[in-house]
Coordinates of C-alpha atoms and ligand atoms in Angstrom, one line a residue:
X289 CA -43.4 -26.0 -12.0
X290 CA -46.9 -27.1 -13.3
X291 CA -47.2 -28.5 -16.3
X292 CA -50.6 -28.7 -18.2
X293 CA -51.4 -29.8 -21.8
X294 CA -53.7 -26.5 -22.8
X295 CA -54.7 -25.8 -26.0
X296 CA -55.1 -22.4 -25.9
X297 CA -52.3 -19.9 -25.7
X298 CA -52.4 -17.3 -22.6
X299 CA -52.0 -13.9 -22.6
X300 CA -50.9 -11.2 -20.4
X301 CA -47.8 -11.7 -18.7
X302 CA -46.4 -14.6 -19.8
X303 CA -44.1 -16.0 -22.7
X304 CA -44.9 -17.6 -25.6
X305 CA -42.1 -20.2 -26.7
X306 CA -41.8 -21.6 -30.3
X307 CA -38.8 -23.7 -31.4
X308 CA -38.5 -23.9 -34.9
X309 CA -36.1 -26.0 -37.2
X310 CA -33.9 -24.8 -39.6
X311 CA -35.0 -24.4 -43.4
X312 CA -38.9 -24.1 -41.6
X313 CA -41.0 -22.1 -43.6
X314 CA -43.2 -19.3 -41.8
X315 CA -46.4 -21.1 -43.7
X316 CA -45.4 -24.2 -41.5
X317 CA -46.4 -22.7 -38.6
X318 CA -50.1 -22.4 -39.5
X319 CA -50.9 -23.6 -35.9
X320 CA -50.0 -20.3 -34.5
X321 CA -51.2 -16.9 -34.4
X322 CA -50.6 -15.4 -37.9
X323 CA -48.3 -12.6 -35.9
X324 CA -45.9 -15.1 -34.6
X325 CA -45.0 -16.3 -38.3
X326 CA -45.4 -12.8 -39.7
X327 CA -42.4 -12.1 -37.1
X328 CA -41.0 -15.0 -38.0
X329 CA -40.9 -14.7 -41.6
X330 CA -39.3 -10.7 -40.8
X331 CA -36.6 -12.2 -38.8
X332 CA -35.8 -15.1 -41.1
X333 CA -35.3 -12.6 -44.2
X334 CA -32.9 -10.4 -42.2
X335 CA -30.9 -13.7 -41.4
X336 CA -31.5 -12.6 -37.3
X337 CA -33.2 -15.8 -36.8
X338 CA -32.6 -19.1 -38.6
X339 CA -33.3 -22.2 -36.7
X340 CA -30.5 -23.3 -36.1
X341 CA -29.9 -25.5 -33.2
X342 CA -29.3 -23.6 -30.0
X343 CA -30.2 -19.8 -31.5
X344 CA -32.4 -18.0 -29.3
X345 CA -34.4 -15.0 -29.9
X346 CA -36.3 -13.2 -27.4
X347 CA -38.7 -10.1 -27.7
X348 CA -42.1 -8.4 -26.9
X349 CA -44.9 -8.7 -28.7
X350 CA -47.7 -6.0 -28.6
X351 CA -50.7 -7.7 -29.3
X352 CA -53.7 -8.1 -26.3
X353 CA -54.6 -11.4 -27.6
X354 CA -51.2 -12.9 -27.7
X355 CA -48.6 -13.3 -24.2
X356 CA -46.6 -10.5 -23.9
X357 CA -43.0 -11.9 -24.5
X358 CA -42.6 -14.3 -27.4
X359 CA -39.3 -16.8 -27.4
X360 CA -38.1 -18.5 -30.7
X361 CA -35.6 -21.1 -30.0
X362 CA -33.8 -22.9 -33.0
X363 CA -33.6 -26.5 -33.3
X364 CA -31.7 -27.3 -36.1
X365 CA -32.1 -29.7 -38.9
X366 CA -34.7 -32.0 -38.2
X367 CA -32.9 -35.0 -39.0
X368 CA -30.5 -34.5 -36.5
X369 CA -33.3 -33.9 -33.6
X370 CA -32.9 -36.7 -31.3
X371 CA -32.5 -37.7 -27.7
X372 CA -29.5 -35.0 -26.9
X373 CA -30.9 -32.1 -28.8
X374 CA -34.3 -32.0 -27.9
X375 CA -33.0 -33.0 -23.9
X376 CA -30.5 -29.8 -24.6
X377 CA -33.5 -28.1 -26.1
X378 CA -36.1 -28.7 -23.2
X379 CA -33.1 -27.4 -20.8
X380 CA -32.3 -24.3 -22.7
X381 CA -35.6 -23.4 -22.4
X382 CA -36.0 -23.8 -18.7
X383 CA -32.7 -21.8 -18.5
X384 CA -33.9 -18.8 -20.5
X385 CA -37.2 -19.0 -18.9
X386 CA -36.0 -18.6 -15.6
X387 CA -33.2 -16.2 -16.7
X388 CA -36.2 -13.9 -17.9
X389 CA -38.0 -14.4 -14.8
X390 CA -41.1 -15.7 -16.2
X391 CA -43.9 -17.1 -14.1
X392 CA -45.7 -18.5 -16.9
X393 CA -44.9 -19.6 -20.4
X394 CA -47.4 -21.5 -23.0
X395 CA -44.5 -24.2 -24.9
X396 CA -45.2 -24.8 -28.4
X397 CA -44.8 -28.3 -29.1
X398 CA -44.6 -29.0 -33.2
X399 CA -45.8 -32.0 -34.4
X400 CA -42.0 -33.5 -35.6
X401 CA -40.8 -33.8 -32.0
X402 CA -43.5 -36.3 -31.6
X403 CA -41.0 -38.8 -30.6
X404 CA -38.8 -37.2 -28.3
X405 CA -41.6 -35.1 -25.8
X406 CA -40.2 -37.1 -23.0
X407 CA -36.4 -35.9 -24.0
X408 CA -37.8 -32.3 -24.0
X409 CA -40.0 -31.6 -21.1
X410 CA -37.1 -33.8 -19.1
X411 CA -34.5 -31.4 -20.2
X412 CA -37.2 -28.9 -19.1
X413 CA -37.5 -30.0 -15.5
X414 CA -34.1 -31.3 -14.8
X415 CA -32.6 -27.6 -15.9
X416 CA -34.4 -25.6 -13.2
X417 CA -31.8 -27.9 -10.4
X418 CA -30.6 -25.7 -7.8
X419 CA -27.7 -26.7 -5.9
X420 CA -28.4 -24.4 -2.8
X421 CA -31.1 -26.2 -0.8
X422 CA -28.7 -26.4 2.4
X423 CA -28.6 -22.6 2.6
X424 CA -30.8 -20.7 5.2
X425 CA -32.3 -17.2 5.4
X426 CA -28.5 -15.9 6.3
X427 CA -27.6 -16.2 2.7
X428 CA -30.3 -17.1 0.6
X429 CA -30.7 -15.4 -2.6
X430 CA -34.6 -16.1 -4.0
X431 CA -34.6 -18.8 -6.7
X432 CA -36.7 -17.8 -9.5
X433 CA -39.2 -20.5 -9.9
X434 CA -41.6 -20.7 -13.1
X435 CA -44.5 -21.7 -11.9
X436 CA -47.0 -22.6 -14.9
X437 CA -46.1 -23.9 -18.5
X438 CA -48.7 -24.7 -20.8
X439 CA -48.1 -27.4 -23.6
X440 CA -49.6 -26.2 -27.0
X441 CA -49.9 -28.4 -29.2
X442 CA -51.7 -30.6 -32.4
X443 CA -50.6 -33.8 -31.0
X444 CA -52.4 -36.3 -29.9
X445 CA -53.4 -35.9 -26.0
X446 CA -52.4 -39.2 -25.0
X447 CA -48.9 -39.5 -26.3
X448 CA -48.1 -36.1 -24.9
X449 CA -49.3 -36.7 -21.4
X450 CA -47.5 -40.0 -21.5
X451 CA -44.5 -38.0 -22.2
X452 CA -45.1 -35.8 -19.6
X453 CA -45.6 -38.3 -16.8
X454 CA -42.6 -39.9 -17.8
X455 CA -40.3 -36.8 -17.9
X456 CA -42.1 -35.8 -15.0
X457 CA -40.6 -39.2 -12.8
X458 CA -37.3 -39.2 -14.3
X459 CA -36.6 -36.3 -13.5
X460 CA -37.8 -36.5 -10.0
X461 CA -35.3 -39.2 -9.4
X462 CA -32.7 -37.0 -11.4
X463 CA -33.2 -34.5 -9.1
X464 CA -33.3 -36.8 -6.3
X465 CA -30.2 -38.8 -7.2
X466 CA -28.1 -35.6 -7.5
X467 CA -29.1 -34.1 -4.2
X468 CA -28.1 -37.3 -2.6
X469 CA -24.6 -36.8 -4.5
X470 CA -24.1 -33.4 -3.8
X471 CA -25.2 -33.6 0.1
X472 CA -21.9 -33.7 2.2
X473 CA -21.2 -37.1 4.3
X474 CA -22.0 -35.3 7.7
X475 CA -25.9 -35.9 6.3
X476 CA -25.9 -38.7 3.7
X477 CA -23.9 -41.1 5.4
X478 CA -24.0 -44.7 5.6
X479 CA -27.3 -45.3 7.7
X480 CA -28.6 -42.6 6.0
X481 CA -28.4 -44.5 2.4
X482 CA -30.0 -47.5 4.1
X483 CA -32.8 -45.3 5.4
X484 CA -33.2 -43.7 1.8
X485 CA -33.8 -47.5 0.9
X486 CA -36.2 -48.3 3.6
X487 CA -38.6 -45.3 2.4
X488 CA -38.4 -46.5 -1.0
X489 CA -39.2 -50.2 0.0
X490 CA -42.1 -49.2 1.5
X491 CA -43.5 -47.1 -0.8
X492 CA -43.1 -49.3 -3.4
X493 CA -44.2 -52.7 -1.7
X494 CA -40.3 -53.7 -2.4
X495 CA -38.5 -56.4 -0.5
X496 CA -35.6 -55.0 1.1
X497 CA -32.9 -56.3 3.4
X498 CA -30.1 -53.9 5.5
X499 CA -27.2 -56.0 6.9
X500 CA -25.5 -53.3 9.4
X501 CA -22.2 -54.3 11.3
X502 CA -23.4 -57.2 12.9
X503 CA -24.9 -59.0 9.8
X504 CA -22.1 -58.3 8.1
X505 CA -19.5 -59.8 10.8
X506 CA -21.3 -63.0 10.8
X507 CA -21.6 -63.3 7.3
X508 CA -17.8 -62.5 7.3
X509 CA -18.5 -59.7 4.7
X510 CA -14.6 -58.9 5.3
X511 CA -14.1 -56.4 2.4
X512 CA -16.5 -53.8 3.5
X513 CA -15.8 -54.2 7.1
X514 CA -12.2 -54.0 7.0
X515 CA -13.0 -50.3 4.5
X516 CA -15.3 -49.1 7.0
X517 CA -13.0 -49.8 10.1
X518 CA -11.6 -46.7 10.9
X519 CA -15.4 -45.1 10.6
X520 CA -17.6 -44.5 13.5
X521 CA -20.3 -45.2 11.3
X522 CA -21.6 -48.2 10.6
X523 CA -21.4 -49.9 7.1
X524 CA -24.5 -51.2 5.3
X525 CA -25.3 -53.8 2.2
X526 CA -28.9 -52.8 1.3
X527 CA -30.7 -55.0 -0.9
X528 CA -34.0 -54.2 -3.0
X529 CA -36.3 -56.1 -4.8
X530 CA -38.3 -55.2 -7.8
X531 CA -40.3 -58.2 -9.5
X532 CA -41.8 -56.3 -12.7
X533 CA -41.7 -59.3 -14.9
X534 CA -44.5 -61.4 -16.2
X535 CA -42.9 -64.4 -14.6
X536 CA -42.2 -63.5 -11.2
X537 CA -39.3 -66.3 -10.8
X538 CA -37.6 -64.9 -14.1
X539 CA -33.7 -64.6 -13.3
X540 CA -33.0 -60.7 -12.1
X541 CA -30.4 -58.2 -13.3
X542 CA -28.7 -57.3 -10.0
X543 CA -27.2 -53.9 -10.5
X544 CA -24.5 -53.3 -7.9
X545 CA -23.4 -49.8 -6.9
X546 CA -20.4 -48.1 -5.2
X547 CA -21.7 -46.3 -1.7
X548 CA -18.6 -44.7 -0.3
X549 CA -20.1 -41.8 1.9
X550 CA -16.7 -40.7 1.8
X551 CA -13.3 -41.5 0.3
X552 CA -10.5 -40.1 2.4
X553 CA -7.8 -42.4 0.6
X554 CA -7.7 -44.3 4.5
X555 CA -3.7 -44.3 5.6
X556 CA -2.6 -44.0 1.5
X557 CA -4.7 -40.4 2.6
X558 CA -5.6 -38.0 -0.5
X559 CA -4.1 -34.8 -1.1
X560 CA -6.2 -32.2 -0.6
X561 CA -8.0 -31.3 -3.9
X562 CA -8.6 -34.8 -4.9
X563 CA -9.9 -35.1 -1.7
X564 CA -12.7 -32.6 -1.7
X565 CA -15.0 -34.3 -3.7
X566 CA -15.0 -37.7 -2.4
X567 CA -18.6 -37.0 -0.6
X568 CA -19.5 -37.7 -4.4
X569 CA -18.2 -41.4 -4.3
X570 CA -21.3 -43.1 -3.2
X571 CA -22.8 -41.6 -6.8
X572 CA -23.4 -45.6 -7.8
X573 CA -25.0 -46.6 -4.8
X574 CA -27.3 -43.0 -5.4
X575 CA -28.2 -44.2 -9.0
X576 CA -29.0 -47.5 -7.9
X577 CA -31.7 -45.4 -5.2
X578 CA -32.9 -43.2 -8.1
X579 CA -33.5 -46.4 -10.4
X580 CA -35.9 -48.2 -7.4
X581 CA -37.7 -45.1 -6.9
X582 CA -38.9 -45.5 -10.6
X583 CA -38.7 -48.8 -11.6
X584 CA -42.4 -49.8 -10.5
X585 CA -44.1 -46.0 -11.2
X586 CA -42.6 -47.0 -15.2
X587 CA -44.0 -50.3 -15.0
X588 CA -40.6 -51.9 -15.9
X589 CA -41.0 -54.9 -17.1
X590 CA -37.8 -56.9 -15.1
X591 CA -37.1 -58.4 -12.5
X592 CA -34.2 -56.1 -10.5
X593 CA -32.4 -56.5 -7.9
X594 CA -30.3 -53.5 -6.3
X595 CA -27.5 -54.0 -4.3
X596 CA -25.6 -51.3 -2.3
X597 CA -22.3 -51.6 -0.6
X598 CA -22.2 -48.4 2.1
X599 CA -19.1 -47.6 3.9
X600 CA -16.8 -44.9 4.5
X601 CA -13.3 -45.1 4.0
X602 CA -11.6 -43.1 7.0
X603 CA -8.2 -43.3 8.6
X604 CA -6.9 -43.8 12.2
X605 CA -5.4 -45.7 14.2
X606 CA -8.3 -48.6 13.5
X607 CA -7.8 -48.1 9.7
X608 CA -6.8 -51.1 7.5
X609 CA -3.5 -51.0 6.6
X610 CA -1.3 -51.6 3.3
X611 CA 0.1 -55.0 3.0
X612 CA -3.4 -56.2 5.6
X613 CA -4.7 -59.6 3.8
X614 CA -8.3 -59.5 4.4
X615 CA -10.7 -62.5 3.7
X616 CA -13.5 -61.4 1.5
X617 CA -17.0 -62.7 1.7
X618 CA -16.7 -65.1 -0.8
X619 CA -13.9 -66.6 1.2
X620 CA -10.8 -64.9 -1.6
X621 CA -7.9 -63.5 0.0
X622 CA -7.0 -60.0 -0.9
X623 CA -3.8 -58.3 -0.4
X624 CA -4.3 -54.2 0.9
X625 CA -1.6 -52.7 -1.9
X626 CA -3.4 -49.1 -1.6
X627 CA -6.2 -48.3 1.4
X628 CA -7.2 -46.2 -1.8
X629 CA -8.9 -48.8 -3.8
X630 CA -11.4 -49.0 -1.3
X631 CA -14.3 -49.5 -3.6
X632 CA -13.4 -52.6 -5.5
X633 CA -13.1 -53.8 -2.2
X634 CA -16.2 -52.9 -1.3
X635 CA -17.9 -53.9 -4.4
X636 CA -16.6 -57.4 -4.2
X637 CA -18.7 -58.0 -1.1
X638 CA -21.9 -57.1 -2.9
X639 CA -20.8 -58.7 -6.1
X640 CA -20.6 -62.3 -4.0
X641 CA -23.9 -61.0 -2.4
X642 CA -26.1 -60.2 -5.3
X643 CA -25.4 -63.9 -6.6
X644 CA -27.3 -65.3 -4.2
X645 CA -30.4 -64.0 -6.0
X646 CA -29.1 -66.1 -9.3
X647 CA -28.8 -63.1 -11.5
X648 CA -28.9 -63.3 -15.1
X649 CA -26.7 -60.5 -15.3
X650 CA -24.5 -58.3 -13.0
X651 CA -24.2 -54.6 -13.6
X652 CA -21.8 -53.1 -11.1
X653 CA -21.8 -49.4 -11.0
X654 CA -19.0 -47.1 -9.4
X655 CA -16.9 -43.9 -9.5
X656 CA -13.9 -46.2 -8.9
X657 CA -10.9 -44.5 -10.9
X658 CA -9.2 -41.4 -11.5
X659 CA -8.1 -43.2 -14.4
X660 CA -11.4 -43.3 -16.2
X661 CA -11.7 -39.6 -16.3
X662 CA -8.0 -39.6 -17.6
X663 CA -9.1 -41.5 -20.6
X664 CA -12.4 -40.2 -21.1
X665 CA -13.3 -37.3 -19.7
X666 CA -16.2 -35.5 -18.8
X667 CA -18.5 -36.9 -21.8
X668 CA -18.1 -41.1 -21.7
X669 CA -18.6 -43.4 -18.5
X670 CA -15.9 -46.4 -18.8
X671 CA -18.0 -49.5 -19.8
X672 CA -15.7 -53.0 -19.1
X673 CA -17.3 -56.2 -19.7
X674 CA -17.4 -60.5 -20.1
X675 CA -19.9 -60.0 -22.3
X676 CA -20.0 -57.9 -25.1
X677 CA -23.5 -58.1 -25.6
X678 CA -24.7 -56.6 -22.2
X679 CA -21.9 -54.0 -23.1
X680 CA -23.2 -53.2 -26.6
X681 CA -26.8 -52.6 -25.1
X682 CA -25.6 -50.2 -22.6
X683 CA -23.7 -48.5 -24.7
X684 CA -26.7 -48.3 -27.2
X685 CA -28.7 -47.4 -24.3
X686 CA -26.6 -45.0 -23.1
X687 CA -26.6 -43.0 -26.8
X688 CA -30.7 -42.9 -26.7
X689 CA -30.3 -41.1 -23.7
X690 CA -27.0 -39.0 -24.2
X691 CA -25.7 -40.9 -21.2
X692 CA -22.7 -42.1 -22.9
X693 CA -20.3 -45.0 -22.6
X694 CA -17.6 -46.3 -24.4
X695 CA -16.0 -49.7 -23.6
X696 CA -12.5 -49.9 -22.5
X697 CA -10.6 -53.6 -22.7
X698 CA -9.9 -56.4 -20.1
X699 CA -6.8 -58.1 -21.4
X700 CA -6.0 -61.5 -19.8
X701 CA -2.5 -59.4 -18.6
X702 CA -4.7 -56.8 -16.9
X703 CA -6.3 -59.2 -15.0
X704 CA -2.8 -61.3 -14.4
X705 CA -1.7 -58.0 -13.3
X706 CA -4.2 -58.4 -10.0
X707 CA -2.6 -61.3 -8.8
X708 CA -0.6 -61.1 -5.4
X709 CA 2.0 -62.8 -3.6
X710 CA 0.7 -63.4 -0.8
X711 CA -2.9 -63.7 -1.2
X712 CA -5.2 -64.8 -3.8
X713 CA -5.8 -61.7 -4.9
X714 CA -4.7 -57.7 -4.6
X715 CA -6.2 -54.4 -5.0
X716 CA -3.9 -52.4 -6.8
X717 CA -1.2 -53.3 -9.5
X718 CA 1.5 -51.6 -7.3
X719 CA 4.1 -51.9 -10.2
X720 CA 1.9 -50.3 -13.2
X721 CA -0.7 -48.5 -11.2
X722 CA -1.1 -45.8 -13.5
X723 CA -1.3 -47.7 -16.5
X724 CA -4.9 -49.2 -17.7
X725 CA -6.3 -48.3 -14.2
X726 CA -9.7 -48.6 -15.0
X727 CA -9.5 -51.5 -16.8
X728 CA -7.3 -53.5 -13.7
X729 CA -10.0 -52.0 -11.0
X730 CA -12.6 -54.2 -13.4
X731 CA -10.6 -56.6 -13.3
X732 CA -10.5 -57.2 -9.5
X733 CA -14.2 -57.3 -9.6
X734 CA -14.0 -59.4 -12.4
X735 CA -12.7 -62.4 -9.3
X736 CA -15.9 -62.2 -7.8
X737 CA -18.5 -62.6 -10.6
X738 CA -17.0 -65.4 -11.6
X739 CA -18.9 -67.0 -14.6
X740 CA -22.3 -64.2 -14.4
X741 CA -22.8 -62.4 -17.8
X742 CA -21.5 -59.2 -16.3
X743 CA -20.3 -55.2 -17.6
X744 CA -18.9 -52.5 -15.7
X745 CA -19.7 -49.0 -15.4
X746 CA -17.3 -46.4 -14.2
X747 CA -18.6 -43.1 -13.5
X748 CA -15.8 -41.4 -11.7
X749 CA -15.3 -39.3 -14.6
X750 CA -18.7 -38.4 -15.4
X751 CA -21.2 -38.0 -12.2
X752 CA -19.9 -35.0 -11.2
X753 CA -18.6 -31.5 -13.5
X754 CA -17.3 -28.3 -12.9
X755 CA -18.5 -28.1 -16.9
X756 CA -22.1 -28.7 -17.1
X757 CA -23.7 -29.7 -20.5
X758 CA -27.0 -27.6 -21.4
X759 CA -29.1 -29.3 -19.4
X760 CA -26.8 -30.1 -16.2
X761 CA -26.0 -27.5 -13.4
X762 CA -22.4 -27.9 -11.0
X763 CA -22.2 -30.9 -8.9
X764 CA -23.5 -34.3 -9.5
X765 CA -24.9 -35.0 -12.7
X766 CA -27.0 -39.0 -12.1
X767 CA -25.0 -40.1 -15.0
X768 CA -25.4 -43.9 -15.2
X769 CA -29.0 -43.2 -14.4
X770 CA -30.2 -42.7 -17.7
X771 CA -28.5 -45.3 -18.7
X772 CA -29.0 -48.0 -17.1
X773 CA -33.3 -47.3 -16.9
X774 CA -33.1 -47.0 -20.7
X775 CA -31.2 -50.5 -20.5
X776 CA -33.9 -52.1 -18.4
X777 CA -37.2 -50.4 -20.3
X778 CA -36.2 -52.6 -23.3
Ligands
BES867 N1 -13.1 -42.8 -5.5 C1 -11.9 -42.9 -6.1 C2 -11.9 -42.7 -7.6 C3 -12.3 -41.3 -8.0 C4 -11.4 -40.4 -8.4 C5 -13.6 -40.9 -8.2 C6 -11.7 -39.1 -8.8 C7 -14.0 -39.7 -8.6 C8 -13.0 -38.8 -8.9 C9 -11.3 -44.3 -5.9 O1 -11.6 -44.9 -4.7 C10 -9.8 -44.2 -5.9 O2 -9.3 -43.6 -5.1 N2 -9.2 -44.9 -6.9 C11 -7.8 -44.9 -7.0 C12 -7.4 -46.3 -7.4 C13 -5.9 -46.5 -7.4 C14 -5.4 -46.4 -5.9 C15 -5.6 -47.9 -7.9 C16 -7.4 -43.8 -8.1 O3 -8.1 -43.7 -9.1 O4 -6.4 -43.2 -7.9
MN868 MN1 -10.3 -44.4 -3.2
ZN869 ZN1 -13.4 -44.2 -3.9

């Protein structure tokens, strides 16, 4: 899809779409052809259109100096049009576009969403995701593809192509992040990650560093080892490097995401329908890509360090084994309770990593529990924390982008609750398993940060749906994403 910024409206074959608030008057729309509020003004009397926030009305119009099809799409009361509505907005746009099978549309952009262009034309772009890009000519249906908008508008040039660009990279790595999470583990695997990284670095002029199974044996990285053990694929810890600040030696924020390629369960194996999905459980370690493919093109202003901890947790008769006491990188002893709780094992390694590079915060990022899902569905990644503050800016960050959070506790008994027997520490409260899952999974990781500011994000129950929102499609969603680049823009 082309976007331009035209001030002219097209004719012919092509669609003319004008959102309009509720309570707008006809007269408001003196930008426009006088027919479009004429029609307006007809429809608004006979109470068939009104503005309000997701109505949709779609019709010809026969006039030779106006496009053929005109579009009015509601956006309800102005004072509630923020970040989610206008990204909900942009999407239901694309969606009806492409429904229609329109090649071309001119977008009428009023001067009151002045703020949220970016929140609009993203919804735009990241709504026309198809999820079918592994299927060949033997099935193939033909995607309809629009393939010119025009942006009319009265606002000022600059702030609308700004918005553009930016909606135009996000949701590139939107895009990008999801196809990663949505690929099976026979293609994104591992070594496949690392190489995802490698491009990146090297289109970006980052610093990058891949430890494979020989690194990671003489650094006596013994969590993700003993995860990856029954793979015959190696494991990677990719690290990447973004110096955006003014002060190039300013302390980083290391974010820190979950790559399992995929999560079989190991010997404590899966039943089947949990089981399906787990190509999806390397969505943190995807996030963390998607962030350091935009982090210099959006001139953040941070210095960021990414750390990725790639394994795959598989089973055989090389698998680590419940009761196995494993020594972790940072020389803790853990107790194997549940070859299931692979990713806090995992994540422990790159957590002692990442403080090599003297973070001023950790972020670690992860679909690591069924539990979070249990308590918050579809709609709030799990947010756990030693520091409130951190916390209460992602979860601020994650509202201005209607990639929401909501913070769930880490009692002093929850993290009591990780202590073994027989080692210094376990992974899995075998007594009470069920009970505060998210927050005792946090808490595991919580031994290897030590005294770093540091906050939690668990996406198990939100980077993936069966129940997209407006603007999301099935599969992988990139929650986290949105997030976290809102988080590190401020
Ligand atoms: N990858 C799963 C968590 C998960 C579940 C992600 C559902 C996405 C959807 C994780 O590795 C896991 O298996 N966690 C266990 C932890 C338990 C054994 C303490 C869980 O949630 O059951
Ligand atoms: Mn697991
Ligand atoms: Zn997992």
């Amino acid at each position: 899809m082309i976007i331009n910024l035209e001030n002219k409206i097209a004719t012919g074959n092509c669609v003319l779409v004008v959102p309009i608030f509720e309570g707008e008057s006809p007269k408001n729309l003196k930008e426009l052809p006088s027919k479009v509020s004429e029609f307006f003004a007809k429809v608004k009397e006979n109470k068939e259109f009104l503005g309000k926030k997701g109505e949709k009305l779609y019709t010809y119009i026969e006039d030779k100096n106006l496009p053929e099809k005109l579009f009015l799409i509601g956006l309800g009361k102005k004072e509630n049009f923020k970040y989610r509505v206008a990204k909900e907005t942009g999407a239901m746009i694309g969606k009806q576009l492409k429904a229609a099978k329109a090649k071309e549309a001119t977008i009428f952009l009023p001067n009151e969403v002045k703020q949220f262009i970016t929140e609009i034309l993203e919804g735009l772009l990241i709504s026309q995701y198809e999820i079918d890009k592994l299927k060949t000519k033997f099935s193939k249906k033909e995607n309809h593809k629009i393939d010119k908008v025009k942006l009319f508008t009265k606002l000022d040039k600059d702030i609308v192509e700004e918005g553009l660009d930016k909606a135009k990279t996000m949701a590139g790595a939107s895009d990008y992040i999801r196809d990663l999470v949505n690929y099976p583990s026979n293609i994104v695997d591992a070594p496949y990650l690392a190489n995802e990284a490698k491009k990146i670095a090297k289109e970006n002029g980052y610093k990058i560093e891949v430890l494979g199974k020989k690194e990671l044996e003489k650094i006596k990285a013994g969590g993700i080892l003993a995860v990856n053990q029954a793979s015959r694929k190696e494991p990677k810890l990719v690290v990447l490097e973004y110096k955006g600040a003014k002060n190039k030696d300013e302390k980083p924020i290391a974010i820190v995401g979950k790559g399992i390629v995929f999560d079989t369960g190991g010997l404590r194996v899966k039943p089947g329908a949990h089981m399906d999905e787990m190509h999806q459980d390397m969505a943190g370690a995807a996030v963390v890509l998607g962030l350091f493919k935009v982090l210099k093109k959006m001139n953040i202003r941070k210095n960021v360090v990414g750390v990725m901890a790639l394994a795959e947790n598989s089973l055989g008769s090389d698998a680590y084994k419940p009761s196995d006491i494993i020594t972790m990188l940072s020389g803790l002893t853990v107790e194997i309770n549940n070859t299931d709780a692979e990713g806090r094992v995992v994540l422990g390694d790159a957590v002692t990593y990442s403080i090599k590079y003297k973070p001023k915060s950790i972020v670690t990022i992860a679909t690591l529990t069924g539990a979070v899902y249990v308590a918050l569905g579809h709609k709030y990644s799990g947010l756990i924390a030693n520091n409130s503050k951190i916390r209460r800016e992602l979860l601020q960050a994650g509202r201005e982008s209607d990639d929401l959070g909501w913070p769930l506790p880490l009692h002093p008994e929850y993290k009591k609750a990780m202590d073994s027997k027989y080692a210094d520490v376990r992974n899995n409260d075998k007594e009470t398993a069920s009970a505060a899952g998210s927050s005792k999974g946090a808490a595991f990781i919580e031994r290897f940060v030590g005294k770093n500011d540091w906050c939690h994000i668990d996406i198990a129950g939100t980077a993936f749906t069966d129940r997209p929102k407006p603007y999301e499609t099935f599969g992988a969603t990139s929650s986290g994403f949105y997030m976290l680049l809102r988080f590190l823009e401020k």
